[in-house]
C-alpha cells in the first residue's frame, strides 16, 4: 500500500527495503540528498537516517539530542532537510527517521536549554519534571560528575557571558541561580548556593541522582511517560510526519523508557500508526510483547539467525580446545557473564542499584547490605534485557529461583524483594526494569564479548557466543515464526552498533571450517609475539585477520578500545601503559615483522574466497527472509569494518554508482576483491522486492537432496526462490555432486546471472545453478 504526502507523492506504508545513512557534519543532509538517485537505482524504497534533531556540538552520531525543536544546523538545518526530502521524493523514496526518546545530551549545559534551565532554577524549573532526577537524595541539587577531584571546586571561576553570571570549570559552563551571586564573589561559595553540585567524576558509581543512558554521564534520562514531556519532545517529529516529510520511525533504546508499551501507544496515536521499529535486543528465543504497537525490531535477532546458519557446528570442539589452551582453563561463559554484570552493578551502575535500594527502604529483619546484594544479584542474573510487566513476569520468577540456588544466603532478601519487584507500574518495579537492560548491555556486549575470544564471529549484538551455529532446519523454523509473528520487522546484518561488520563476520565464520589451520597460525603468532593476556591476543588476531588488509591506524585504534573494554589488563579509567605498549607492539609486528606479515597475508588469501561466499550468502538470506531488509551504508560492497567509530567511516558513493552502472550493462562480475558481485546481489534482490512485492508474501523451505544437501539453504517466498551456499570449504572439497533442489518441474532462471536450470523428477542440479556465484535468486522462466 502507499500513502499520499503533502505534495501528492505516493510512497509505501511499509518499506520494501531501506538504506541506513549516518548523517553528520561531514556527511550532511545535502550530501544525503546527492545520493538519493543512487539509492533509487540500488532498489530501496526508503532512506533510513540517523537522528537529525539538534545535538551536542561535534557529535558524530546524533544520539545526544540537546534541543527537540530544531533540525541540527551542523548537519544542514531545516533548509538542508527540506532539500533532502525533495530529493527523496523526486526519486520516489520515503524516509525512516531515528528518534531518541530516552535521553538528552548534557555534555555542555549551555547547549541544552532544558538542562541549563534545570540547573539554574532547580525544582522550580519549567523542565524539572522532564529529567529523571532524584531530588531528595541530592538534597535538592543535581550531582554532576565533572571534577577531577572534589578539591577542584577551588578551581571554579565566576565569569560574565552575555550579561549573565556563569560558573566555569575549564571548558565546562554552568548557570548561576538568580540572586545568588555578584561579580567578585568567591566561586566556591557561589557553587554551594546553586541547584547543582559539581563532584569528582569517580563518585558517579554510587552517588549520582539522575538516570543516565547506560553509564554515560553526559546523557541524562528523560521522562517521556509524562504526556507533557512526550508532547514537547515529539512535537517537531509529529509535524514532519503530518507534513509528509517523514514516513516511518525507528525508536532508539526503548528498554530505557518507564513504559515502552505506553510510549508506543502514544506514538502510534500521534503519528497515525506509521511503520515503526524499535531498537530492541532480543535474547535467543525471546519475542516482543504482542501488545506493542510496532512492526518489530531493528533486526539484531535476524542478524543472529543468519550468522548462526553459516557457522559449522562441527568446528566447535577444536575451536573450544584452542580457547581453553589460551585461557589456561575451560571458560564457563555463563559464569563470566554473571561476573561481568556484577562488576557493572557494583561499579559504573552502582548509583542505579543504590536508588533501587532507597526505594525499597527497610525490610523487616533483613540487613540493608543484604537488600543491596539481593538487588545486585537479581540484576546480574536476569536472562533478558528486561521484562515489561505484566509481560515477561516469568523472567523475574526464574531469576529469583536462580539467585536462591546460587546464593542461599540471600534467600530471605530475595523472597522479600520478589513480590515488590513483580508489582507492575510501581516505581520500584519500573526502575528495576529500566536498570536490568543497561546491566546486560554493559556487562555482556561491552565486557564479556571482549573477554571471551573463543570465536568472535558470534560475539555480536543480539547473538549468543555460547551457541555455536545452527542447522538449516533451525533457520527455517525461525523464519516461519518470523513470517507468522512479525512479517514487517526489520532485518539487518550491520549497524553502527555491531562489533564487526557483516563481511568481517562472514570471513571469520570460515575459521569454524578450518580450526586446525587457525590454531596452528595462532600458536605461531603467540610464540613470536607473546602477550600477557593470551585471550585478548586471540581476540586481536581474529579481528585483524577478519578485517585484513586494514590501515595501521585503524588496527591500533581497535586494539586499544578492545583491551580497555575487556578491562582485564588495562581500563579506560586506569590505562596500564606497559601493557598497552606491548599490545601496540603486537599490532606493529603485523605490519613490520616480515614473517608475521607474510603469515597473515597467506592465511587471509586462503580463507578470503570462502569468506566472500559466506558474505554473498548471508546478504541474500537477509535481503529475502521475512521482514524489511536494511542495508547499512557502504555494505553493498565488501565492508570490513570493526567496532564504532570504525564503522562510521566515509563511503565512496561515486565508486558505487559507477560500478552499479557497469553492472546494469549486463556484466556478471567474478567473486573477487572488488565486491562487484555483492553489489549485483544487493541491487538485483532489492529491485525485485520493490517491483514484485507479491513474490515475498510466504515462506516455504525448499527441500534439497544429495551428497551436499547440508550445504544449501533454500526457500520459496511465494514466487521467488532463494538459494545460498553454506560451509563453502566443505563444498570446495567435495563438490556438489548429485545435490539437487526439489523445485516444481519446469524451467527456472537466476536473476543474478541469467542462468537457466530445469527441474525434473530428480530436481534442479545445484552444480549447474551455482557455477558463477555461490547464490541464486530464482524465478519461473516462461
XYZ file of C-alpha atoms in Angstrom, residues 27-740:
714
model
C 28.134 13.902 5.540
C 25.370 16.466 5.634
C 21.757 16.418 4.546
C 22.842 17.888 1.220
C 25.306 15.033 0.805
C 22.478 12.640 1.605
C 20.271 14.374 -0.966
C 23.004 13.858 -3.547
C 22.828 10.057 -3.187
C 19.024 9.801 -3.392
C 19.195 8.867 -7.069
C 21.750 6.172 -6.346
C 19.579 4.708 -3.587
C 16.658 4.520 -6.001
C 18.891 2.794 -8.562
C 20.040 0.378 -5.893
C 16.433 -0.625 -5.284
C 15.465 0.571 -1.822
C 12.207 2.389 -1.204
C 13.288 4.408 1.834
C 16.358 6.167 3.131
C 16.854 5.468 6.830
C 18.537 8.334 8.634
C 20.354 8.615 11.932
C 18.869 11.200 14.370
C 18.587 14.679 12.881
C 17.461 16.899 15.753
C 19.929 19.387 17.213
C 22.631 17.539 19.123
C 25.813 18.228 21.047
C 28.471 20.216 19.201
C 30.813 17.874 17.348
C 28.527 14.855 17.727
C 29.310 12.192 15.138
C 26.113 10.222 15.710
C 23.210 12.425 16.827
C 22.084 10.301 19.783
C 22.807 13.190 22.143
C 19.866 15.468 21.285
C 20.064 18.827 23.015
C 17.015 20.541 21.517
C 13.948 18.774 20.125
C 12.629 21.835 18.296
C 15.229 22.131 15.533
C 16.971 20.121 12.836
C 20.680 20.108 13.661
C 22.352 23.039 11.940
C 25.738 21.333 11.561
C 24.011 18.607 9.546
C 22.258 21.075 7.279
C 19.459 22.552 9.351
C 15.863 22.891 8.215
C 16.821 24.096 4.760
C 19.106 21.122 4.219
C 16.400 18.783 5.478
C 13.881 20.253 3.029
C 16.319 19.731 0.147
C 16.936 16.164 1.294
C 13.215 15.398 1.364
C 12.710 16.983 -2.050
C 15.474 14.790 -3.471
C 13.985 11.652 -1.929
C 10.528 12.448 -3.267
C 11.915 13.251 -6.699
C 13.212 9.686 -6.852
C 10.142 8.064 -5.325
C 11.753 7.407 -1.936
C 10.444 7.826 1.593
C 12.265 8.484 4.863
C 12.635 6.403 8.013
C 13.838 8.658 10.830
C 15.628 7.626 14.006
C 14.191 9.025 17.273
C 15.868 9.174 20.684
C 13.128 9.411 23.354
C 15.093 8.012 26.296
C 17.698 10.686 26.947
C 19.174 14.084 26.073
C 22.725 15.270 25.644
C 24.048 17.392 28.518
C 27.790 17.323 27.862
C 27.716 21.129 27.636
C 24.942 22.542 29.799
C 24.966 25.762 27.787
C 23.992 23.804 24.646
C 20.953 22.166 26.254
C 18.288 24.761 27.058
C 16.226 22.428 29.243
C 19.199 21.178 31.267
C 20.545 24.707 31.666
C 17.182 25.847 32.984
C 17.017 22.940 35.447
C 20.491 23.732 36.773
C 19.575 27.411 37.017
C 16.188 27.073 38.714
C 16.259 23.601 40.271
C 12.904 22.095 41.162
C 11.175 25.301 40.129
C 12.367 24.953 36.553
C 9.687 24.524 33.913
C 11.660 21.469 32.799
C 12.378 19.916 36.184
C 9.943 17.049 35.549
C 11.408 16.329 32.107
C 14.519 14.714 33.574
C 14.618 11.640 35.783
C 16.199 13.238 38.872
C 16.049 12.031 42.480
C 15.982 15.493 44.034
C 15.564 14.243 47.607
C 18.733 12.161 47.507
C 20.745 15.105 46.281
C 19.370 17.478 48.903
C 17.634 19.412 46.157
C 20.786 19.559 43.999
C 21.679 17.693 40.811
C 25.023 15.957 41.230
C 27.188 16.394 38.160
C 30.352 14.250 37.973
C 32.791 16.509 36.177
C 35.565 17.494 38.616
C 38.997 15.903 38.638
C 38.604 15.725 42.415
C 36.234 17.255 44.939
C 39.006 19.708 45.810
C 38.718 21.094 42.285
C 35.808 23.208 43.496
C 38.575 25.668 44.284
C 39.360 25.872 40.554
C 35.930 27.212 39.630
C 35.767 30.641 38.061
C 32.966 33.197 38.002
C 32.512 34.821 34.597
C 30.026 37.078 32.846
C 28.719 35.855 29.484
C 26.155 37.890 27.548
C 25.391 39.833 30.687
C 24.769 36.754 32.850
C 26.989 35.288 35.553
C 28.219 31.729 34.975
C 30.456 29.262 36.795
C 33.237 27.866 34.631
C 35.375 24.777 35.186
C 37.918 24.685 32.386
C 35.693 24.448 29.241
C 32.559 23.493 31.204
C 29.924 26.187 31.735
C 27.179 26.194 34.374
C 24.445 28.731 35.158
C 24.171 30.817 38.304
C 20.770 30.832 40.010
C 19.096 34.255 40.043
C 20.016 36.382 43.044
C 22.713 34.055 44.382
C 25.877 35.835 43.266
C 27.504 39.058 42.237
C 30.650 39.692 40.272
C 33.661 39.284 42.511
C 32.093 36.657 44.807
C 34.091 33.578 45.761
C 33.256 30.964 43.051
C 33.357 28.081 45.532
C 30.891 29.885 47.794
C 28.642 30.605 44.802
C 28.766 26.935 43.827
C 27.497 25.965 47.265
C 24.356 28.071 46.696
C 23.350 26.509 43.368
C 20.767 23.878 42.412
C 23.575 21.548 41.330
C 26.688 20.120 42.910
C 29.813 19.519 40.857
C 31.520 16.398 42.171
C 34.500 14.166 41.459
C 33.698 12.127 38.340
C 34.631 8.968 40.262
C 31.609 9.442 42.517
C 29.308 8.625 39.590
C 29.370 4.938 40.518
C 27.398 5.423 43.717
C 26.299 8.978 44.252
C 24.626 10.298 41.126
C 20.969 11.203 41.422
C 19.853 11.342 37.800
C 19.236 8.437 35.432
C 21.605 8.196 32.507
C 21.808 6.277 29.249
C 23.802 3.301 30.487
C 26.733 4.840 32.380
C 27.261 7.882 30.175
C 27.145 10.895 32.473
C 26.535 13.302 29.598
C 23.277 11.619 28.518
C 20.523 12.408 31.024
C 17.390 10.259 31.137
C 14.050 11.768 30.089
C 10.583 11.087 31.492
C 8.584 10.718 28.272
C 5.972 8.793 30.246
C 4.793 12.268 31.251
C 2.368 13.360 28.467
C 3.652 16.927 28.545
C 7.242 15.761 28.151
C 6.216 13.422 25.327
C 4.444 16.242 23.519
C 7.356 18.641 23.934
C 9.956 16.132 22.726
C 7.882 14.843 19.797
C 6.176 17.995 18.501
C 8.666 18.575 15.687
C 8.677 14.920 14.649
C 4.883 14.744 14.555
C 4.822 17.864 12.385
C 7.303 16.270 9.988
C 5.189 13.123 9.816
C 1.959 15.054 9.312
C 3.595 17.172 6.622
C 4.693 14.141 4.612
C 8.430 14.516 5.197
C 8.837 11.503 7.483
C 7.168 8.223 6.544
C 8.331 5.788 9.198
C 10.192 5.704 12.506
C 12.965 3.887 14.322
C 12.929 4.160 18.122
C 16.234 4.127 19.940
C 16.635 2.171 23.204
C 13.001 1.526 24.233
C 14.316 -0.516 27.183
C 15.243 2.709 28.948
C 11.673 4.001 28.976
C 9.487 3.698 32.051
C 6.583 2.382 29.967
C 7.601 1.208 26.466
C 4.110 -0.050 25.631
C 2.502 3.208 26.706
C 5.076 5.158 24.742
C 4.428 3.168 21.564
C 0.669 3.552 22.006
C 1.016 7.323 22.349
C 3.433 7.500 19.415
C 1.119 5.457 17.186
C -1.787 7.744 18.007
C 0.282 10.864 17.319
C 1.701 9.612 14.017
C -1.200 7.653 12.580
C 0.297 4.201 13.164
C 3.261 4.757 10.870
C 5.568 1.799 10.294
C 7.760 1.822 13.388
C 10.548 -0.453 14.555
C 12.289 -0.496 17.925
C 15.959 -0.972 18.719
C 15.198 -3.908 20.961
C 17.788 -6.616 21.538
C 16.064 -9.964 21.946
C 17.816 -12.899 23.543
C 17.575 -16.198 21.596
C 14.001 -17.440 21.787
C 12.648 -14.178 23.222
C 9.742 -12.424 21.478
C 8.470 -8.860 21.580
C 5.295 -8.450 23.656
C 2.267 -8.952 21.415
C 0.696 -5.776 22.814
C 3.380 -3.458 21.425
C 2.252 -1.281 18.525
C 5.343 -1.821 16.438
C 6.230 -3.690 13.277
C 9.111 -5.311 15.138
C 12.762 -4.773 15.939
C 15.638 -3.184 14.051
C 16.899 -6.654 13.224
C 19.576 -7.931 15.590
C 17.563 -11.119 16.010
C 17.584 -11.626 12.234
C 21.327 -10.936 12.165
C 21.937 -13.731 14.657
C 19.782 -16.200 12.738
C 21.678 -15.561 9.511
C 25.104 -15.672 11.162
C 24.338 -18.892 13.007
C 23.295 -20.895 9.947
C 26.623 -20.103 8.247
C 28.742 -21.371 11.150
C 29.810 -25.021 11.053
C 28.848 -26.641 14.382
C 31.424 -29.339 13.690
C 34.202 -26.860 14.405
C 33.142 -26.205 17.979
C 35.243 -28.888 19.660
C 38.538 -27.809 18.091
C 37.842 -24.090 18.478
C 36.919 -24.581 22.135
C 40.080 -26.606 22.731
C 42.187 -23.726 21.409
C 40.339 -21.266 23.620
C 40.889 -23.482 26.661
C 44.573 -23.742 25.840
C 44.974 -19.982 25.572
C 42.850 -19.144 28.615
C 44.616 -21.759 30.728
C 41.339 -23.438 31.723
C 37.869 -24.052 30.262
C 35.840 -20.842 30.150
C 32.434 -21.008 31.821
C 30.703 -18.353 29.748
C 27.619 -18.138 31.951
C 29.830 -17.560 34.994
C 31.873 -14.991 33.079
C 28.709 -13.088 32.120
C 27.486 -13.079 35.706
C 30.867 -11.841 36.913
C 30.928 -9.042 34.328
C 27.387 -7.993 35.199
C 28.276 -7.867 38.891
C 31.187 -5.598 38.039
C 28.613 -3.288 36.469
C 26.135 -3.393 39.376
C 28.947 -2.810 41.853
C 30.703 -0.216 39.706
C 29.512 2.045 36.929
C 25.797 1.465 37.638
C 26.130 1.382 41.398
C 24.160 4.617 41.650
C 21.172 2.928 39.983
C 21.327 -0.002 42.404
C 21.578 2.445 45.288
C 18.478 4.231 44.029
C 16.572 0.942 43.934
C 17.672 0.275 47.493
C 16.421 3.675 48.606
C 13.020 2.941 47.079
C 12.843 -0.440 48.815
C 13.664 1.124 52.155
C 13.887 -1.096 55.220
C 12.738 -4.692 55.022
C 11.905 -6.113 58.483
C 14.616 -8.431 59.730
C 16.835 -8.060 56.640
C 20.077 -6.050 56.862
C 20.449 -3.218 54.369
C 23.555 -4.807 52.850
C 21.516 -7.944 52.098
C 18.902 -5.852 50.301
C 21.560 -4.230 48.154
C 23.255 -7.554 47.455
C 19.931 -9.162 46.604
C 19.101 -6.422 44.111
C 22.544 -6.655 42.516
C 22.310 -10.443 42.198
C 18.872 -10.261 40.638
C 20.056 -7.709 38.097
C 23.176 -9.732 37.304
C 21.168 -12.925 36.873
C 18.372 -11.558 34.694
C 18.314 -13.675 31.490
C 16.973 -10.971 29.128
C 17.461 -7.230 28.867
C 14.259 -6.520 30.757
C 10.703 -7.604 31.375
C 7.683 -5.430 30.649
C 5.378 -6.300 33.481
C 2.984 -7.946 33.373
C 4.653 -9.273 30.180
C 7.759 -11.248 30.988
C 6.852 -11.960 34.607
C 8.256 -15.446 34.120
C 11.736 -13.961 33.708
C 11.545 -12.401 37.155
C 10.269 -15.628 38.704
C 13.021 -17.668 37.044
C 15.663 -15.183 38.165
C 14.521 -15.280 41.774
C 14.750 -19.060 41.723
C 18.214 -18.968 40.140
C 19.569 -16.474 42.684
C 18.336 -18.538 45.600
C 20.043 -21.591 44.124
C 23.310 -19.726 43.634
C 23.192 -17.664 46.806
C 21.157 -19.392 49.540
C 22.385 -16.724 51.952
C 20.206 -14.218 50.074
C 17.016 -16.275 50.190
C 15.264 -14.081 52.762
C 16.166 -10.854 50.959
C 15.218 -12.158 47.532
C 11.939 -13.630 48.770
C 11.056 -10.256 50.262
C 12.007 -8.394 47.081
C 10.191 -10.764 44.738
C 6.607 -9.555 45.271
C 7.729 -5.922 45.327
C 9.557 -6.228 42.007
C 6.594 -8.020 40.473
C 4.081 -5.205 41.063
C 3.696 -3.746 37.580
C 3.666 0.029 37.409
C 5.247 0.736 40.784
C 8.348 2.900 40.931
C 10.466 0.032 42.217
C 9.382 -2.468 39.564
C 9.702 0.100 36.791
C 13.177 1.243 37.807
C 14.344 -2.349 38.160
C 13.183 -2.937 34.582
C 14.972 0.199 33.418
C 18.184 -0.928 35.119
C 18.393 -4.577 34.047
C 18.916 -3.566 30.390
C 21.978 -1.368 30.978
C 23.444 -4.041 33.272
C 23.073 -6.582 30.459
C 24.437 -4.266 27.779
C 27.493 -3.113 29.711
C 28.185 -6.491 31.272
C 27.773 -8.591 28.148
C 28.186 -6.550 24.958
C 30.823 -4.193 26.333
C 32.677 -6.553 28.623
C 32.139 -10.312 28.278
C 32.216 -10.084 24.476
C 35.751 -8.703 24.761
C 36.892 -11.231 27.350
C 35.716 -14.456 25.738
C 37.594 -14.771 22.465
C 36.693 -18.361 21.631
C 35.064 -17.438 18.302
C 34.397 -13.735 17.972
C 32.239 -14.075 14.862
C 29.485 -14.946 17.344
C 30.233 -12.127 19.796
C 27.656 -9.850 18.229
C 24.773 -7.737 19.459
C 21.706 -9.968 19.696
C 23.748 -13.137 19.430
C 24.796 -15.826 21.866
C 28.513 -16.719 21.782
C 27.749 -19.950 23.641
C 25.569 -21.226 20.774
C 27.949 -22.456 18.090
C 25.971 -22.366 14.866
C 22.628 -23.871 13.952
C 21.112 -26.225 11.401
C 19.305 -25.392 8.193
C 16.134 -26.780 9.754
C 16.588 -24.467 12.725
C 16.963 -21.493 10.388
C 13.776 -22.417 8.554
C 11.853 -22.739 11.819
C 12.993 -19.253 12.880
C 11.889 -17.739 9.568
C 8.486 -19.393 9.685
C 7.977 -17.890 13.150
C 9.099 -14.521 11.837
C 6.669 -14.719 8.918
C 3.813 -15.542 11.267
C 4.522 -13.093 14.098
C 6.320 -10.016 12.755
C 6.448 -10.163 8.938
C 7.183 -6.424 8.667
C 10.005 -6.364 11.227
C 13.344 -5.013 10.040
C 16.247 -7.309 9.179
C 19.886 -6.267 9.203
C 23.464 -7.516 9.127
C 25.440 -4.384 10.024
C 24.655 -1.282 12.075
C 26.562 1.493 13.789
C 26.443 -0.686 16.929
C 27.680 -4.021 15.562
C 31.050 -5.150 16.899
C 32.172 -6.251 13.440
C 30.646 -5.645 10.028
C 28.895 -8.442 8.187
C 31.838 -9.191 5.878
C 34.269 -9.486 8.783
C 31.945 -11.975 10.470
C 31.450 -13.865 7.205
C 35.194 -14.302 6.819
C 35.663 -15.294 10.450
C 32.916 -17.908 10.101
C 35.349 -19.793 7.864
C 37.554 -20.468 10.906
C 34.985 -22.994 12.113
C 35.675 -24.995 8.943
C 39.481 -24.818 9.228
C 40.026 -24.862 13.023
C 43.294 -26.814 12.880
C 44.856 -24.367 10.427
C 43.686 -21.438 12.533
C 45.048 -22.951 15.742
C 48.431 -23.524 14.105
C 48.623 -19.904 12.970
C 47.582 -18.526 16.364
C 50.190 -20.585 18.194
C 52.890 -19.352 15.789
C 51.816 -15.746 16.253
C 51.693 -16.006 20.025
C 55.084 -17.713 20.172
C 56.574 -14.965 18.054
C 54.735 -12.084 19.770
C 53.697 -13.096 23.280
C 51.129 -11.026 25.161
C 50.455 -11.487 28.848
C 46.714 -11.593 28.180
C 46.565 -14.523 25.741
C 42.776 -14.458 25.375
C 42.924 -10.811 24.383
C 45.704 -11.635 21.930
C 43.432 -14.273 20.389
C 40.670 -11.679 20.046
C 43.087 -9.246 18.423
C 44.394 -11.758 15.880
C 40.873 -12.817 14.917
C 39.810 -9.234 14.292
C 42.948 -8.316 12.383
C 42.556 -11.352 10.139
C 38.835 -10.656 9.756
C 39.381 -7.055 8.609
C 42.687 -7.541 6.757
C 44.028 -5.567 4.983
C 43.390 -2.512 7.135
C 45.433 0.549 7.967
C 47.844 0.567 10.875
C 45.904 3.453 12.411
C 42.609 1.546 12.345
C 44.260 -1.509 13.857
C 45.801 0.473 16.711
C 42.537 2.247 17.468
C 40.654 -1.051 17.561
C 43.008 -2.961 19.849
C 43.186 -0.107 22.340
C 39.396 0.073 22.562
C 39.056 -3.704 22.757
C 41.613 -4.004 25.554
C 40.057 -1.224 27.616
C 36.539 -2.575 27.114
C 37.693 -6.019 28.227
C 39.100 -4.425 31.363
C 41.315 -7.398 32.179
C 44.785 -5.923 31.612
C 44.040 -2.222 31.174
C 40.988 0.002 31.526
C 39.564 3.303 30.332
C 39.898 4.910 33.737
C 43.292 3.438 34.632
C 45.265 2.656 31.468
C 48.251 0.374 32.061
C 50.943 1.922 29.919
C 53.332 -1.021 29.905
C 50.658 -3.468 28.774
C 49.267 -1.134 26.137
C 52.737 -0.581 24.702
C 53.149 -4.346 24.419
C 49.728 -4.585 22.766
C 50.519 -1.865 20.241
C 53.819 -3.593 19.575
C 51.864 -6.675 18.571
C 49.920 -4.598 16.051
C 53.079 -3.058 14.642
C 54.507 -6.544 14.218
C 51.587 -7.447 11.957
C 52.788 -4.712 9.592
C 56.552 -4.609 10.160
C 57.659 -8.143 11.000
C 58.167 -9.859 7.662
C 57.334 -13.374 8.845
C 54.224 -12.257 10.704
C 53.008 -10.056 7.873
C 53.554 -12.876 5.406
C 51.757 -15.415 7.572
C 48.701 -13.156 7.906
C 48.657 -12.439 4.178
C 48.891 -16.117 3.347
C 46.136 -17.147 5.739
C 43.786 -14.383 4.602
C 44.402 -15.384 0.979
C 43.470 -18.948 1.970
C 40.141 -18.080 3.641
C 39.065 -14.897 1.829
C 37.336 -16.654 -1.114
C 35.243 -18.664 1.317
C 34.527 -15.507 3.261
C 33.254 -13.886 0.064
C 30.960 -16.872 -0.445
C 29.618 -16.519 3.090
C 29.152 -12.782 2.575
C 27.014 -13.268 -0.515
C 25.007 -15.992 1.179
C 24.328 -14.012 4.323
C 23.378 -10.946 2.293
C 20.920 -12.824 0.109
C 19.386 -14.566 3.117
C 18.939 -11.255 4.923
C 17.515 -9.477 1.896
C 14.963 -12.192 1.135
C 13.968 -13.578 4.553
C 10.659 -12.357 6.037
C 10.935 -8.734 7.083
C 12.047 -5.363 5.742
C 15.743 -5.541 4.789
C 18.086 -2.715 5.715
C 21.437 -2.087 4.050
C 23.890 -0.233 6.274
C 25.750 2.499 4.448
C 28.501 1.165 2.212
C 27.825 -2.530 2.797
C 26.504 -3.083 -0.724
C 30.201 -3.631 -1.465
C 32.620 -5.544 0.764
C 32.949 -3.656 4.008
C 35.496 -4.876 6.534
C 34.752 -2.563 9.448
C 35.312 -3.073 13.135
C 33.541 -1.532 16.101
C 32.410 2.105 16.281
C 33.844 4.540 15.247
C 35.483 2.365 12.582
C 32.084 1.517 11.109
C 31.247 5.200 10.560
C 33.997 5.839 8.033
C 33.091 7.785 4.862
C 31.506 5.874 1.984
C 32.660 6.344 -1.622
C 29.336 6.702 -3.415
C 30.878 7.760 -6.718
C 32.665 4.416 -6.872
C 29.484 2.519 -6.094
C 27.373 4.402 -8.586
C 29.909 3.882 -11.353
C 30.179 0.186 -10.585
C 26.392 -0.210 -10.497
C 26.124 1.400 -13.920
C 28.617 -1.117 -15.327
C 26.662 -3.986 -13.772
C 23.487 -2.676 -15.367
C 25.234 -3.128 -18.691
C 24.760 -6.860 -18.259
C 28.142 -7.865 -16.895
C 28.224 -10.703 -14.340
C 31.280 -9.957 -12.179
C 33.611 -12.520 -10.649
C 33.614 -13.028 -6.900
C 36.762 -11.068 -6.154
C 38.147 -8.277 -4.006
C 36.215 -5.557 -5.867
C 32.925 -6.520 -4.222
C 31.050 -6.089 -7.507
C 29.404 -9.474 -7.019
C 27.898 -8.264 -3.758
C 26.589 -5.106 -5.399
C 24.987 -7.281 -8.071
C 23.243 -9.442 -5.460
C 22.095 -6.454 -3.422
C 20.755 -4.391 -6.316
C 19.000 -7.221 -8.156
C 17.373 -8.502 -4.975
C 16.239 -5.107 -3.722
C 14.815 -4.183 -7.109
C 12.867 -7.422 -7.301
C 11.462 -6.898 -3.807
C 10.460 -3.364 -4.740
C 8.899 -4.285 -8.084
C 7.337 -7.619 -7.126
C 6.064 -7.433 -3.540
C 3.604 -10.213 -4.317
C 6.553 -12.618 -4.637
C 7.564 -12.078 -0.993
C 4.396 -12.980 0.902
C 5.090 -16.522 2.112
C 7.899 -18.709 3.419
C 8.283 -22.343 2.417
C 11.535 -24.282 2.881
C 12.789 -25.891 -0.316
C 13.932 -29.452 0.156
C 17.455 -30.278 -1.003
C 18.630 -33.814 -1.764
C 22.036 -35.264 -2.483
C 25.539 -35.528 -1.072
C 25.999 -31.841 -0.247
C 22.403 -31.078 0.736
C 23.519 -29.732 4.104
C 25.492 -27.014 2.353
C 22.417 -25.349 0.825
C 19.855 -23.001 2.375
C 16.858 -22.628 0.061
C 13.354 -21.278 0.472
C 10.418 -20.051 -1.603
C 8.987 -16.656 -0.654
C 5.862 -17.134 -2.781
C 7.162 -16.589 -6.270
C 10.902 -16.235 -5.898
C 13.315 -18.866 -4.579
C 16.461 -18.080 -2.585
C 19.430 -20.433 -2.878
C 22.525 -19.860 -0.744
C 25.692 -21.825 -0.060
C 26.818 -22.595 3.479
C 30.024 -24.323 4.631
C 31.886 -23.383 1.427
C 35.157 -25.066 2.448
C 33.349 -28.385 2.583
C 31.766 -27.758 -0.824
C 35.171 -26.923 -2.309
C 36.466 -30.241 -1.086
C 33.608 -32.496 -2.173
C 31.855 -30.600 -4.944
C 28.088 -30.537 -5.365
C 27.830 -34.000 -6.892
C 24.205 -35.054 -7.212
C 22.864 -32.306 -4.929
C 19.559 -31.003 -6.282
